[in-house]
Structures are given as structure tokens and as C-alpha cells.
């Protein structure tokens, strides 16, 4: 085998070994846990069998393997081992250490590994805490681990590639193999150069947009959210499988709450990142990728609430099964959407089509059918389900019916629902209309349907492929979502407040209204004040939508006050019991923050004043939302006077420019400076800009660069035109005229480096622009040393695009050179926004997460207490009570 | 029927109604000819920039006005007006997706998405030489002052 100079192949080989080990170990763990469940069922009275020990050993082996894979990949990137494709593709020599993890997550393989890593940790906690549920739940978790391990395999199986190996060598990739530069004598048919590695000067580098602390934090938190949705899913299916239809509920609840909190924070970190660092102009755009992660979260929230309904009243167990199982299914669907490239046309997020579509589909398909297979309670049902799944799967693969995959998926989900219906009992008696469970159910239903509507709209590209149609998103995508979601906010806002005051089973009407009265009155007053003084006016979409927004503001104010009231009145201020109310209060703040900041979002940078308008074709629509600032010229922007002072380079990244924009508030005189940055990404020739913002308590002022002159495009073909003039004469240029006011000779010019024998001259010019007020004065210098060639120093009038030069002076007449050029101009085009009350949103998220964690902690404590109660009295007395 | 079942039906009917109205509002991916045949209707026009025809953009006087001619794969041309700054990689993009309407002989678009050439098929090694060159001669603006120098 050939040896290439400088290659260090051991890490890659070791890494690949651990990948295979983790694959095998997870398979063994899955089978062993499965056998344990089976053995226990066949031997009543036992709680576990030797299979469990084997399974645990296999799982721990897998955990060690995954950690090793991480460590090896880290080593490869950190040490810039560019013989490995992953290091070459995602990093370069100038990579700062703090962004190293960002490189990890940038690639598909890295994010799959991250997901797998979280499953490892969560699995260990399950082993420690799940007691009699361990084997059944871990079977499913290990199964998911096996599926994830296949994603990073990179092996060929009967001609198809399974997974992409993160340890693949650069010299085995298509781009390298097709590059003649690395072949001996440039011959593609010949061998690769022995010392190719020495020609690889640097890596491809991390996408500059991702060199950001958010790229380090957001993926891990979000993926922990994704990973943790597996646990409630596993508990639900384990319940059906081991015929303990309702006993899993208590254990699963804290897991579901954990998942809700972490997942929610992960999603909103993405929103914060978009707001703070990207130029989307906001924190949420109903982009397909955003929607795909929001949808499982909504379903999970619905599932948690139906779970609570069941715990307290016995209703809604079937819905709980459906919601918790669908949560994980939609996580898999969102993985499919974001990694398959199918959203390429409809989303601003970048995608790679790694050719893994079949595998991603199989992952989703497998788990969709796993649910009914485990839910089947007779051998026949199970076999028939398994058989149908296999037949449909093969039919999808071999028959070319484009819509068959959708039918196959739906068949799996419906089969699962049928089995749940058959096996899970439901309470015969109807819920009371005045009961808490009735209204909580309505809230869960609204959340679920809202999620279905969102995912349907987001899946248009999928429908295009399935049905061969050609639909594209409607004209105002955001409005089409907002229209509905604001209504959802109204309903949810009211329900989160009012339902707290209802009792389970039945609420006496008088009592309800008595307790409700004060919060309700306070809310009406508060909402009226907010709407009156807050000036929440949103007229862009008509009165109907504006009224929706007002209603929603009132509903969220109500949610905040009612929940605060409940914490005070209902719980007597006992905070540790009120996690739910705290979370709902936070959620009310979130809704209010969203409504206020989005409805009152103002574009500050309307292009109405300042530079004279001499359009070729005037547009009679609203003035453009971007403003060009010429360096040094102060312009009006809203209630600010804004000046572009100049730009500077990032000390380490020469392509990144920071623009200094000085703001001065006209009324208050307050001054501050913002530094939005921008650069042209060489690889894609796209402008990447990060905004800068000024945060006040009540709002944010937000600026980003939307266009700038490209310093690389210096194709200046304009020339100097020479004019011979005397003092008092005029030179005309395209936008105005220049008057030669004075000429002076060497005696009057204070200059060092001049000897008495040298001559120097100045010409004083006054430049008058037709479009602007105020003239420019310039002094041009011409130096004629006695023994050297003369040189003329050009001067510029940037705002006019003029370059002026004193070329010659002869007997009272001057040769003035005039050149008109755009490239002289330093300008930057900006968009500026004002986001009022955005702090309410971010604060609300923190409070919601905090409240959810409080609930989780309480449920864990309650579970522990319930477990301790069942310890036999002999043990208790032995413990010395 | 149980109350809850009625509510379920009503809620699902509402959701379906929402989706139906959404589907009616959806637009389509179009060529110049089909866009022309639907005047006033919002479409996604798939075309590219016609280099031979004039392009008008003056960032200094009006950064919010871009006018150019688009040509699709069938060879049909149409004049396009875009009321926002010119996207940075406009001239290099081989394909554009323009969202807008055909009105009075002109395609007025509200959004342009540039399609970058296969981003993910970079050739190994070739980009390295590019980046080192870019470091030395490109992207050097006229003023290279440091931040401290600017804060006079």
C-alpha cells in the first residue's frame, strides 16, 4: 500500500473502529434489553434476568465508544490534521479555539454524534433511575442509538452507501480525486502525489457566519432537547409493550418537563442568535427549519398537559399516548426535512444533500411503525403489523409511486392510534364543562392542531415532490402564519389564566367567578392601559388583524396577571408548588413580548431625506427601507442624526470590516455608536453582515449593513480630464461646478522637506454641488523639486465622487485635473430597526424555562417520596427510624 | 354526542378550513411566459440575469431601486424592478428566484433569492490557494485605520 508523507492514519482508523464498536454495542444492547423484557414476562415474579447485565455492559461500551469518537475527532480538528476531510472542510489554521466546537457541529456527522452523545447520557440516567422500566425503555433508546450509529458509518452495503464517515480521508473524496493538481504530472489517471499533504496549505475554514458563540452553544442545547423527546416516547411505548398501560406516567412526567424546558430554550437560542447576529431583521421568520423544530415542541406541550389531566382525573390517557409518541416522530420528520435538502428552495438556511435521504426516510419510517408493533397486544396483530410495514416499505422502494411514502407513514400512525384505542381504557362519563380537565384538553387540542397547521404549510416542498405539483409559498409568508398563530395566542392566553382557577371534576360556578373576579378586572384595566399608551397599532394588514392583535395583547396580559394572582392566592405564595403557574406567567410574557415587539417594530432607515433623488424611474410605492450613508455626511434617520464615520478591519480577519455609525438622538441629545460589521464571503460571494444593537430597557435600536461597495471591484476606468483655468474661472462637472479661487507660489507655503531651491504651488478650489447645500473647499498641492520629477497630490470630494489634482502651473494659469469616479466614494447602505419591548420576550423565556424546571424538580421529589413509602416496614425500622 | 367530541370536530374542521384557505393563497414556480399570463398574481419567477441588457443600480442616490432584465431557460425576457438593495452576489448567481408580480409589462419583485453554484462541491486544495491570495490583495478597503484611531 502506498505511503503518503505526513499522514497520521492511526486516529482515523481508531475512530472508525469505535464507530463500528458503537454500532455493534448498540445492537447488542437493543437485543439484550429486548430479551430481558421477554424473559421477565415469561417468568413472572422476576424483575430482571442476566440479559440485563449483558445489555448494561453493551450500553456502557457504547457510551465509551461515542466519547472516544468525540475525543478523536476533537484531536484531529484541533491539530489541524488536514489529511482528514472533516478537519479540512470545517476548520483552518486561523481557527480560534473557542470556535472549535462550532466546527464539530457544522458537519452533519458532528451533529449526529452530538445527538448520540446526549442519548448516551440520558440513557445512563434512565438505567440509574427507571427501576422496573429500565429494560423496556432502554430497548427503544438503544434502538435509536443503533439508527444514529448507522448515520456515521460510511460503509457500502450492496452498492449503497450507509452513512457518512467523519473520519474519511481527504484523498478519498470526490473533489480531491478529480483535482489534477494532486496527481503526479497532473495526470488524473495516474497516481496521487506522494507529498500531496505538503500542498495543502490550509483548510477550507469554518463558515464565517458560524464563527459565533451561538454556534457553540445553540446546537448542544437544541440537540439535548431533540434527544430528550425520546424518553417520554420510549416510556409510552414501553407501557403498551409491557402491558402496564398507565403506570409509566409518573416516571415519564419529569422527563417530559425536562425536555420541554431544554427544547424550548434551544429553539429560542436560535431565535436570539438570529436576532443578535444575523441580518434576518428579527428573531423569527416562520422559516421551515424554525417551524420544523417548533412543531414537536408544541405537541410535547400538549402531551404534558394531557398527561396531567390523566393523573388528576383519569381522562385523556389515549391523547397522551398519541401526543408523546408523535413528538418524537415529528423530531425525526424535522431531521428529515432539514438534512435532506428538500427545503432548498423555500428556506434561507443552507442545506447539504449528503445523499442520505433514503436512510433519513428509513429512520422516520422505522420508528413510525415501531409504535404500532410495540403497541400490538397479540402475536397475530404484531406479525401482521410487521409484515405490513415491510411490504409497504419495499413497495415504496421498488414501485415508483411518488405519493406512496406518505400513505405508508399515515398507515403506521393510524394503526398505532387504532391499537391505542383498543387497549387504553377511557373514562365513560363525560367531562364536566366546568372542569379543569375539559378546558385543559381544549388547550392541548389547540396546541396540537396549531402544530399540524404549521407543519402542513412547511411541508409544501414535500407535497410538491410527492404529488408532482408546483406550489410555492404565498406572497406574505409571515402573515399567513401570524394570522392563525395570533388567534391561537388569544385562546391559549385566556386558557392558561382561567383554567388555573377551575377545579378538577367540577367547579362551583360562584366560587370560580369569585376567585376570577379580581384578576379579570385587573387585567382589563392593565390591557386597556397597555393598548392605550403602548400605541399598539398595526395597520399593515387591515383592521381585522389589528383587532386580533389587540385581543391577543389583552389575553397575554390576562395570562400574566391571572397566573401571578394564582401563585399568590391559590398557592398562598408557596413558590415551590407553583412551577406550572410560574411557567405560564413566563409564557404570557413571551406572548406579550412577541406581540409588542413585532407589532411595533419600526423601520428607522426610510430613504426619504438627505441625498437628492434623481431617479431614472421613480417607484411610487413606499420609500425604500434602506438608507445609504456617505462617509462624513450626517443624515436623519427617524429621531436620530446618523453619521457614517468610517470603517476598520477586524484585527485577525482581514476580510471583515466594522463600520462605525454615530447616532445622536435629536431631542435628548443622547449619543452612542454602533459597529455593525460586514464582509464578502469569498466562497459564495455573498454579503454576510452582523448587526449591532443598542439595548434600552424599553426597546432595542438595531442596525445592519445591507449593501456596501466591494473594495475588490476596483475597475475604475474613468480618467483625469485637464482644464486650463485662471483665478476666478469655473470648471463644470456632472453634478455641479468648481471655482478656482486662488493660486499661490512656494514662498507662502509652509512645507518641510523642501529646500529653498524647490518650488511648490497650491490651488484653492471651491466645489459647489447642485444637489447639496454648502460648498467644499480644497487646496491642491503641486511640488516641483529642482532635481526630481514633480508630483501632484490629488485630493477628493467624496460626496461628489470627485478627484482633483493640480497638474501644472504656468504663468498664472493652472492645469486642474478632474476625475469623476464612484469608487472614490465611501458609503454604506444600512437598514435600521427599532424593536420595542423585546426584553419582555427574552425575560419571559427565562421565566418559562425556570418555571418548567421548578415543576420538574417537584415531580422528581414527589416520585421519590412515593417510592420511599413503598419500602417494607422491616427495612424502615432497620434504618433506625 | 359527548361535548368533547363536538369540540374535536369543530376544531378539526377549523384547522382544515385554515389549510384550505392557505392552499388557495399559495403561489407557483413560474417561467416568464406563465408569469406574464397571470398579471397581478404573485408568483415565484425562476430565471437568471440577462447580462447583455442594462442593469440599473445606484447605491448612493437610491439604494432601494434595482432594475434589470431577467431571462429564463426558454429564452423569454422580462424587465424586473426590485425595491431593495442589490443582493451582493447578484452578478455571479447563475440562477435567481424572484418573488413578485407581473404588472404593466414589468415584473415587480419584492424578494430575490440568489442561487449559489454548487456550494458543496468544492475541489480539495483549490480553495486553499484562493484564500491565501485573497488575504494579500483582495478586500483591502481604502481606509485601514484601527478602531482606536477612529474614535477621535
JSON list of C-alpha atoms in Angstrom, two decimals, chain A residues 88-89 170 175-176 179 182 200 202-204 344-345 347 350-352 427-428 430-431 433 438 441-442 445 449 453 456-457 460 470-475 480 484 607 611-612 615-617 619 621 624-626 628 631 647-649 654-655 657 660 675 680 682-687 706-707 711 822 825-827 829, chain B residues 1-4 7-8 11-12 15 18-19 22-23 25-30 42 44 46 56-57 59-65 67 79 81 83-86 88-89 91-92 95 97 101 108 113 115-116 119-128 131-132 134-135 139-147 150-152:
[
{"chain": "A", "resi": 88, "resn": "UNK", "atom": "CA", "xyz": [-10.07, 20.24, 6.13]},
{"chain": "A", "resi": 89, "resn": "UNK", "atom": "CA", "xyz": [-13.70, 21.03, 5.38]},
{"chain": "A", "resi": 170, "resn": "UNK", "atom": "CA", "xyz": [-9.40, 13.98, 2.21]},
{"chain": "A", "resi": 175, "resn": "UNK", "atom": "CA", "xyz": [-13.27, 16.83, -5.02]},
{"chain": "A", "resi": 176, "resn": "UNK", "atom": "CA", "xyz": [-9.74, 15.73, -4.31]},
{"chain": "A", "resi": 179, "resn": "UNK", "atom": "CA", "xyz": [-8.25, 17.60, -8.95]},
{"chain": "A", "resi": 182, "resn": "UNK", "atom": "CA", "xyz": [-2.56, 16.49, -6.67]},
{"chain": "A", "resi": 200, "resn": "UNK", "atom": "CA", "xyz": [-2.49, 21.55, 1.37]},
{"chain": "A", "resi": 202, "resn": "UNK", "atom": "CA", "xyz": [-4.75, 25.46, 4.85]},
{"chain": "A", "resi": 203, "resn": "UNK", "atom": "CA", "xyz": [-8.22, 24.12, 5.50]},
{"chain": "A", "resi": 204, "resn": "UNK", "atom": "CA", "xyz": [-11.46, 25.28, 3.98]},
{"chain": "A", "resi": 344, "resn": "UNK", "atom": "CA", "xyz": [-33.55, 24.14, -0.58]},
{"chain": "A", "resi": 345, "resn": "UNK", "atom": "CA", "xyz": [-35.87, 26.50, -2.41]},
{"chain": "A", "resi": 347, "resn": "UNK", "atom": "CA", "xyz": [-35.65, 28.25, 3.31]},
{"chain": "A", "resi": 350, "resn": "UNK", "atom": "CA", "xyz": [-28.23, 26.41, 3.93]},
{"chain": "A", "resi": 351, "resn": "UNK", "atom": "CA", "xyz": [-28.51, 22.70, 3.25]},
{"chain": "A", "resi": 352, "resn": "UNK", "atom": "CA", "xyz": [-26.33, 19.89, 2.12]},
{"chain": "A", "resi": 427, "resn": "UNK", "atom": "CA", "xyz": [-63.49, 7.09, 31.16]},
{"chain": "A", "resi": 428, "resn": "UNK", "atom": "CA", "xyz": [-67.07, 6.52, 30.14]},
{"chain": "A", "resi": 430, "resn": "UNK", "atom": "CA", "xyz": [-68.18, 12.76, 30.07]},
{"chain": "A", "resi": 431, "resn": "UNK", "atom": "CA", "xyz": [-66.09, 15.61, 31.44]},
{"chain": "A", "resi": 433, "resn": "UNK", "atom": "CA", "xyz": [-67.98, 21.64, 31.07]},
{"chain": "A", "resi": 438, "resn": "UNK", "atom": "CA", "xyz": [-62.19, 19.82, 29.99]},
{"chain": "A", "resi": 441, "resn": "UNK", "atom": "CA", "xyz": [-57.89, 19.35, 26.97]},
{"chain": "A", "resi": 442, "resn": "UNK", "atom": "CA", "xyz": [-59.16, 22.13, 24.72]},
{"chain": "A", "resi": 445, "resn": "UNK", "atom": "CA", "xyz": [-56.03, 20.31, 21.31]},
{"chain": "A", "resi": 449, "resn": "UNK", "atom": "CA", "xyz": [-53.86, 21.49, 15.77]},
{"chain": "A", "resi": 453, "resn": "UNK", "atom": "CA", "xyz": [-51.29, 23.54, 10.55]},
{"chain": "A", "resi": 456, "resn": "UNK", "atom": "CA", "xyz": [-48.56, 21.21, 6.77]},
{"chain": "A", "resi": 457, "resn": "UNK", "atom": "CA", "xyz": [-47.66, 24.67, 5.49]},
{"chain": "A", "resi": 460, "resn": "UNK", "atom": "CA", "xyz": [-45.21, 22.27, 0.76]},
{"chain": "A", "resi": 470, "resn": "UNK", "atom": "CA", "xyz": [-45.77, 23.06, -8.21]},
{"chain": "A", "resi": 471, "resn": "UNK", "atom": "CA", "xyz": [-46.82, 25.09, -5.21]},
{"chain": "A", "resi": 472, "resn": "UNK", "atom": "CA", "xyz": [-44.72, 27.83, -3.75]},
{"chain": "A", "resi": 473, "resn": "UNK", "atom": "CA", "xyz": [-45.23, 29.79, -0.57]},
{"chain": "A", "resi": 474, "resn": "UNK", "atom": "CA", "xyz": [-47.86, 32.54, -0.64]},
{"chain": "A", "resi": 475, "resn": "UNK", "atom": "CA", "xyz": [-46.97, 36.15, -1.10]},
{"chain": "A", "resi": 480, "resn": "UNK", "atom": "CA", "xyz": [-50.09, 33.58, 6.61]},
{"chain": "A", "resi": 484, "resn": "UNK", "atom": "CA", "xyz": [-53.52, 32.00, 12.66]},
{"chain": "A", "resi": 607, "resn": "UNK", "atom": "CA", "xyz": [-34.82, 56.67, 2.46]},
{"chain": "A", "resi": 611, "resn": "UNK", "atom": "CA", "xyz": [-29.30, 62.78, -0.75]},
{"chain": "A", "resi": 612, "resn": "UNK", "atom": "CA", "xyz": [-31.09, 64.39, -3.63]},
{"chain": "A", "resi": 615, "resn": "UNK", "atom": "CA", "xyz": [-34.05, 58.53, -10.17]},
{"chain": "A", "resi": 616, "resn": "UNK", "atom": "CA", "xyz": [-34.22, 57.22, -13.67]},
{"chain": "A", "resi": 617, "resn": "UNK", "atom": "CA", "xyz": [-37.53, 55.58, -12.90]},
{"chain": "A", "resi": 619, "resn": "UNK", "atom": "CA", "xyz": [-41.16, 53.96, -7.83]},
{"chain": "A", "resi": 621, "resn": "UNK", "atom": "CA", "xyz": [-44.57, 52.78, -3.60]},
{"chain": "A", "resi": 624, "resn": "UNK", "atom": "CA", "xyz": [-37.24, 52.15, 0.39]},
{"chain": "A", "resi": 625, "resn": "UNK", "atom": "CA", "xyz": [-36.29, 50.74, 3.74]},
{"chain": "A", "resi": 626, "resn": "UNK", "atom": "CA", "xyz": [-32.59, 51.10, 3.31]},
{"chain": "A", "resi": 628, "resn": "UNK", "atom": "CA", "xyz": [-27.21, 54.95, 2.18]},
{"chain": "A", "resi": 631, "resn": "UNK", "atom": "CA", "xyz": [-18.94, 58.91, 4.90]},
{"chain": "A", "resi": 647, "resn": "UNK", "atom": "CA", "xyz": [-14.63, 51.56, 8.84]},
{"chain": "A", "resi": 648, "resn": "UNK", "atom": "CA", "xyz": [-11.91, 49.43, 10.27]},
{"chain": "A", "resi": 649, "resn": "UNK", "atom": "CA", "xyz": [-10.73, 45.92, 9.89]},
{"chain": "A", "resi": 654, "resn": "UNK", "atom": "CA", "xyz": [-8.76, 40.91, 7.23]},
{"chain": "A", "resi": 655, "resn": "UNK", "atom": "CA", "xyz": [-11.91, 40.43, 5.22]},
{"chain": "A", "resi": 657, "resn": "UNK", "atom": "CA", "xyz": [-14.96, 45.25, 8.21]},
{"chain": "A", "resi": 660, "resn": "UNK", "atom": "CA", "xyz": [-18.63, 52.99, 12.75]},
{"chain": "A", "resi": 675, "resn": "UNK", "atom": "CA", "xyz": [-20.49, 48.91, 14.93]},
{"chain": "A", "resi": 680, "resn": "UNK", "atom": "CA", "xyz": [-17.99, 39.43, 1.45]},
{"chain": "A", "resi": 682, "resn": "UNK", "atom": "CA", "xyz": [-15.27, 34.69, -0.83]},
{"chain": "A", "resi": 683, "resn": "UNK", "atom": "CA", "xyz": [-16.66, 31.23, -1.27]},
{"chain": "A", "resi": 684, "resn": "UNK", "atom": "CA", "xyz": [-20.17, 32.25, -2.01]},
{"chain": "A", "resi": 685, "resn": "UNK", "atom": "CA", "xyz": [-19.67, 35.87, -2.91]},
{"chain": "A", "resi": 686, "resn": "UNK", "atom": "CA", "xyz": [-22.43, 36.74, -0.55]},
{"chain": "A", "resi": 687, "resn": "UNK", "atom": "CA", "xyz": [-22.62, 39.65, 1.81]},
{"chain": "A", "resi": 706, "resn": "UNK", "atom": "CA", "xyz": [-27.43, 45.69, 3.66]},
{"chain": "A", "resi": 707, "resn": "UNK", "atom": "CA", "xyz": [-25.01, 46.73, 0.95]},
{"chain": "A", "resi": 711, "resn": "UNK", "atom": "CA", "xyz": [-13.27, 47.01, -2.45]},
{"chain": "A", "resi": 822, "resn": "UNK", "atom": "CA", "xyz": [-17.85, 56.29, -7.92]},
{"chain": "A", "resi": 825, "resn": "UNK", "atom": "CA", "xyz": [-16.99, 57.29, -2.54]},
{"chain": "A", "resi": 826, "resn": "UNK", "atom": "CA", "xyz": [-17.05, 55.57, 0.75]},
{"chain": "A", "resi": 827, "resn": "UNK", "atom": "CA", "xyz": [-20.54, 54.67, 1.65]},
{"chain": "A", "resi": 829, "resn": "UNK", "atom": "CA", "xyz": [-26.14, 51.06, 2.97]},
{"chain": "B", "resi": 1, "resn": "UNK", "atom": "CA", "xyz": [-72.66, 13.06, 21.34]},
{"chain": "B", "resi": 2, "resn": "UNK", "atom": "CA", "xyz": [-70.20, 13.94, 24.01]},
{"chain": "B", "resi": 3, "resn": "UNK", "atom": "CA", "xyz": [-69.34, 17.62, 24.31]},
{"chain": "B", "resi": 4, "resn": "UNK", "atom": "CA", "xyz": [-65.72, 16.85, 23.78]},
{"chain": "B", "resi": 7, "resn": "UNK", "atom": "CA", "xyz": [-65.43, 20.29, 20.10]},
{"chain": "B", "resi": 8, "resn": "UNK", "atom": "CA", "xyz": [-62.99, 17.94, 18.43]},
{"chain": "B", "resi": 11, "resn": "UNK", "atom": "CA", "xyz": [-61.62, 22.25, 15.96]},
{"chain": "B", "resi": 12, "resn": "UNK", "atom": "CA", "xyz": [-60.54, 19.86, 13.22]},
{"chain": "B", "resi": 15, "resn": "UNK", "atom": "CA", "xyz": [-57.93, 23.54, 11.06]},
{"chain": "B", "resi": 18, "resn": "UNK", "atom": "CA", "xyz": [-57.34, 27.20, 7.60]},
{"chain": "B", "resi": 19, "resn": "UNK", "atom": "CA", "xyz": [-55.33, 24.85, 5.43]},
{"chain": "B", "resi": 22, "resn": "UNK", "atom": "CA", "xyz": [-53.80, 28.61, 2.78]},
{"chain": "B", "resi": 23, "resn": "UNK", "atom": "CA", "xyz": [-53.63, 26.35, -0.25]},
{"chain": "B", "resi": 25, "resn": "UNK", "atom": "CA", "xyz": [-53.24, 31.56, -1.34]},
{"chain": "B", "resi": 26, "resn": "UNK", "atom": "CA", "xyz": [-50.19, 29.61, -2.38]},
{"chain": "B", "resi": 27, "resn": "UNK", "atom": "CA", "xyz": [-48.26, 30.69, -5.35]},
{"chain": "B", "resi": 28, "resn": "UNK", "atom": "CA", "xyz": [-46.38, 28.78, -8.01]},
{"chain": "B", "resi": 29, "resn": "UNK", "atom": "CA", "xyz": [-42.95, 28.49, -9.55]},
{"chain": "B", "resi": 30, "resn": "UNK", "atom": "CA", "xyz": [-43.14, 30.05, -12.98]},
{"chain": "B", "resi": 42, "resn": "UNK", "atom": "CA", "xyz": [-48.00, 36.65, -7.03]},
{"chain": "B", "resi": 44, "resn": "UNK", "atom": "CA", "xyz": [-42.01, 32.79, -7.96]},
{"chain": "B", "resi": 46, "resn": "UNK", "atom": "CA", "xyz": [-37.24, 31.24, -11.91]},
{"chain": "B", "resi": 56, "resn": "UNK", "atom": "CA", "xyz": [-29.50, 49.97, -13.18]},
{"chain": "B", "resi": 57, "resn": "UNK", "atom": "CA", "xyz": [-28.43, 50.36, -9.59]},
{"chain": "B", "resi": 59, "resn": "UNK", "atom": "CA", "xyz": [-26.39, 52.70, -4.32]},
{"chain": "B", "resi": 60, "resn": "UNK", "atom": "CA", "xyz": [-25.60, 56.26, -3.48]},
{"chain": "B", "resi": 61, "resn": "UNK", "atom": "CA", "xyz": [-28.61, 58.03, -4.86]},
{"chain": "B", "resi": 62, "resn": "UNK", "atom": "CA", "xyz": [-31.17, 55.37, -4.29]},
{"chain": "B", "resi": 63, "resn": "UNK", "atom": "CA", "xyz": [-30.14, 52.12, -2.71]},
{"chain": "B", "resi": 64, "resn": "UNK", "atom": "CA", "xyz": [-33.69, 50.88, -2.90]},
{"chain": "B", "resi": 65, "resn": "UNK", "atom": "CA", "xyz": [-34.07, 50.61, -6.65]},
{"chain": "B", "resi": 67, "resn": "UNK", "atom": "CA", "xyz": [-33.72, 47.34, -12.42]},
{"chain": "B", "resi": 79, "resn": "UNK", "atom": "CA", "xyz": [-37.79, 43.64, -17.23]},
{"chain": "B", "resi": 81, "resn": "UNK", "atom": "CA", "xyz": [-37.81, 46.06, -10.82]},
{"chain": "B", "resi": 83, "resn": "UNK", "atom": "CA", "xyz": [-37.14, 47.97, -4.48]},
{"chain": "B", "resi": 84, "resn": "UNK", "atom": "CA", "xyz": [-34.30, 46.92, -2.23]},
{"chain": "B", "resi": 85, "resn": "UNK", "atom": "CA", "xyz": [-30.51, 46.90, -2.31]},
{"chain": "B", "resi": 86, "resn": "UNK", "atom": "CA", "xyz": [-28.89, 44.75, -4.94]},
{"chain": "B", "resi": 88, "resn": "UNK", "atom": "CA", "xyz": [-24.34, 41.04, -3.02]},
{"chain": "B", "resi": 89, "resn": "UNK", "atom": "CA", "xyz": [-23.67, 38.09, -5.28]},
{"chain": "B", "resi": 91, "resn": "UNK", "atom": "CA", "xyz": [-23.87, 39.22, -10.82]},
{"chain": "B", "resi": 92, "resn": "UNK", "atom": "CA", "xyz": [-22.34, 35.85, -10.04]},
{"chain": "B", "resi": 95, "resn": "UNK", "atom": "CA", "xyz": [-29.96, 31.41, -11.15]},
{"chain": "B", "resi": 97, "resn": "UNK", "atom": "CA", "xyz": [-35.73, 33.05, -7.67]},
{"chain": "B", "resi": 101, "resn": "UNK", "atom": "CA", "xyz": [-45.99, 40.06, -9.79]},
{"chain": "B", "resi": 108, "resn": "UNK", "atom": "CA", "xyz": [-42.16, 43.94, -9.82]},
{"chain": "B", "resi": 113, "resn": "UNK", "atom": "CA", "xyz": [-33.03, 34.79, -3.75]},
{"chain": "B", "resi": 115, "resn": "UNK", "atom": "CA", "xyz": [-28.79, 30.56, -6.07]},
{"chain": "B", "resi": 116, "resn": "UNK", "atom": "CA", "xyz": [-25.15, 29.92, -5.48]},
{"chain": "B", "resi": 119, "resn": "UNK", "atom": "CA", "xyz": [-21.52, 25.28, -2.80]},
{"chain": "B", "resi": 120, "resn": "UNK", "atom": "CA", "xyz": [-20.66, 21.89, -1.51]},
{"chain": "B", "resi": 121, "resn": "UNK", "atom": "CA", "xyz": [-18.65, 20.55, -4.38]},
{"chain": "B", "resi": 122, "resn": "UNK", "atom": "CA", "xyz": [-15.51, 22.49, -3.68]},
{"chain": "B", "resi": 123, "resn": "UNK", "atom": "CA", "xyz": [-12.38, 20.98, -5.05]},
{"chain": "B", "resi": 124, "resn": "UNK", "atom": "CA", "xyz": [-9.92, 19.94, -2.46]},
{"chain": "B", "resi": 125, "resn": "UNK", "atom": "CA", "xyz": [-6.85, 22.12, -2.44]},
{"chain": "B", "resi": 126, "resn": "UNK", "atom": "CA", "xyz": [-8.11, 24.73, -4.89]},
{"chain": "B", "resi": 127, "resn": "UNK", "atom": "CA", "xyz": [-9.74, 26.82, -2.21]},
{"chain": "B", "resi": 128, "resn": "UNK", "atom": "CA", "xyz": [-6.57, 26.99, -0.24]},
{"chain": "B", "resi": 131, "resn": "UNK", "atom": "CA", "xyz": [-7.87, 32.07, 0.41]},
{"chain": "B", "resi": 132, "resn": "UNK", "atom": "CA", "xyz": [-4.20, 32.85, 0.65]},
{"chain": "B", "resi": 134, "resn": "UNK", "atom": "CA", "xyz": [-7.48, 36.84, -1.03]},
{"chain": "B", "resi": 135, "resn": "UNK", "atom": "CA", "xyz": [-5.57, 37.58, 2.11]},
{"chain": "B", "resi": 139, "resn": "UNK", "atom": "CA", "xyz": [-10.72, 43.04, 0.31]},
{"chain": "B", "resi": 140, "resn": "UNK", "atom": "CA", "xyz": [-8.45, 45.83, 1.37]},
{"chain": "B", "resi": 141, "resn": "UNK", "atom": "CA", "xyz": [-10.54, 48.96, 1.65]},
{"chain": "B", "resi": 142, "resn": "UNK", "atom": "CA", "xyz": [-9.14, 52.37, 1.15]},
{"chain": "B", "resi": 143, "resn": "UNK", "atom": "CA", "xyz": [-9.05, 53.11, 4.85]},
{"chain": "B", "resi": 144, "resn": "UNK", "atom": "CA", "xyz": [-7.28, 50.66, 7.06]},
{"chain": "B", "resi": 145, "resn": "UNK", "atom": "CA", "xyz": [-7.41, 52.50, 10.29]},
{"chain": "B", "resi": 146, "resn": "UNK", "atom": "CA", "xyz": [-7.89, 50.68, 13.54]},
{"chain": "B", "resi": 147, "resn": "UNK", "atom": "CA", "xyz": [-10.87, 51.21, 15.74]},
{"chain": "B", "resi": 150, "resn": "UNK", "atom": "CA", "xyz": [-11.36, 56.31, 14.54]},
{"chain": "B", "resi": 151, "resn": "UNK", "atom": "CA", "xyz": [-12.56, 57.33, 17.95]},
{"chain": "B", "resi": 152, "resn": "UNK", "atom": "CA", "xyz": [-11.01, 60.76, 17.87]}
]
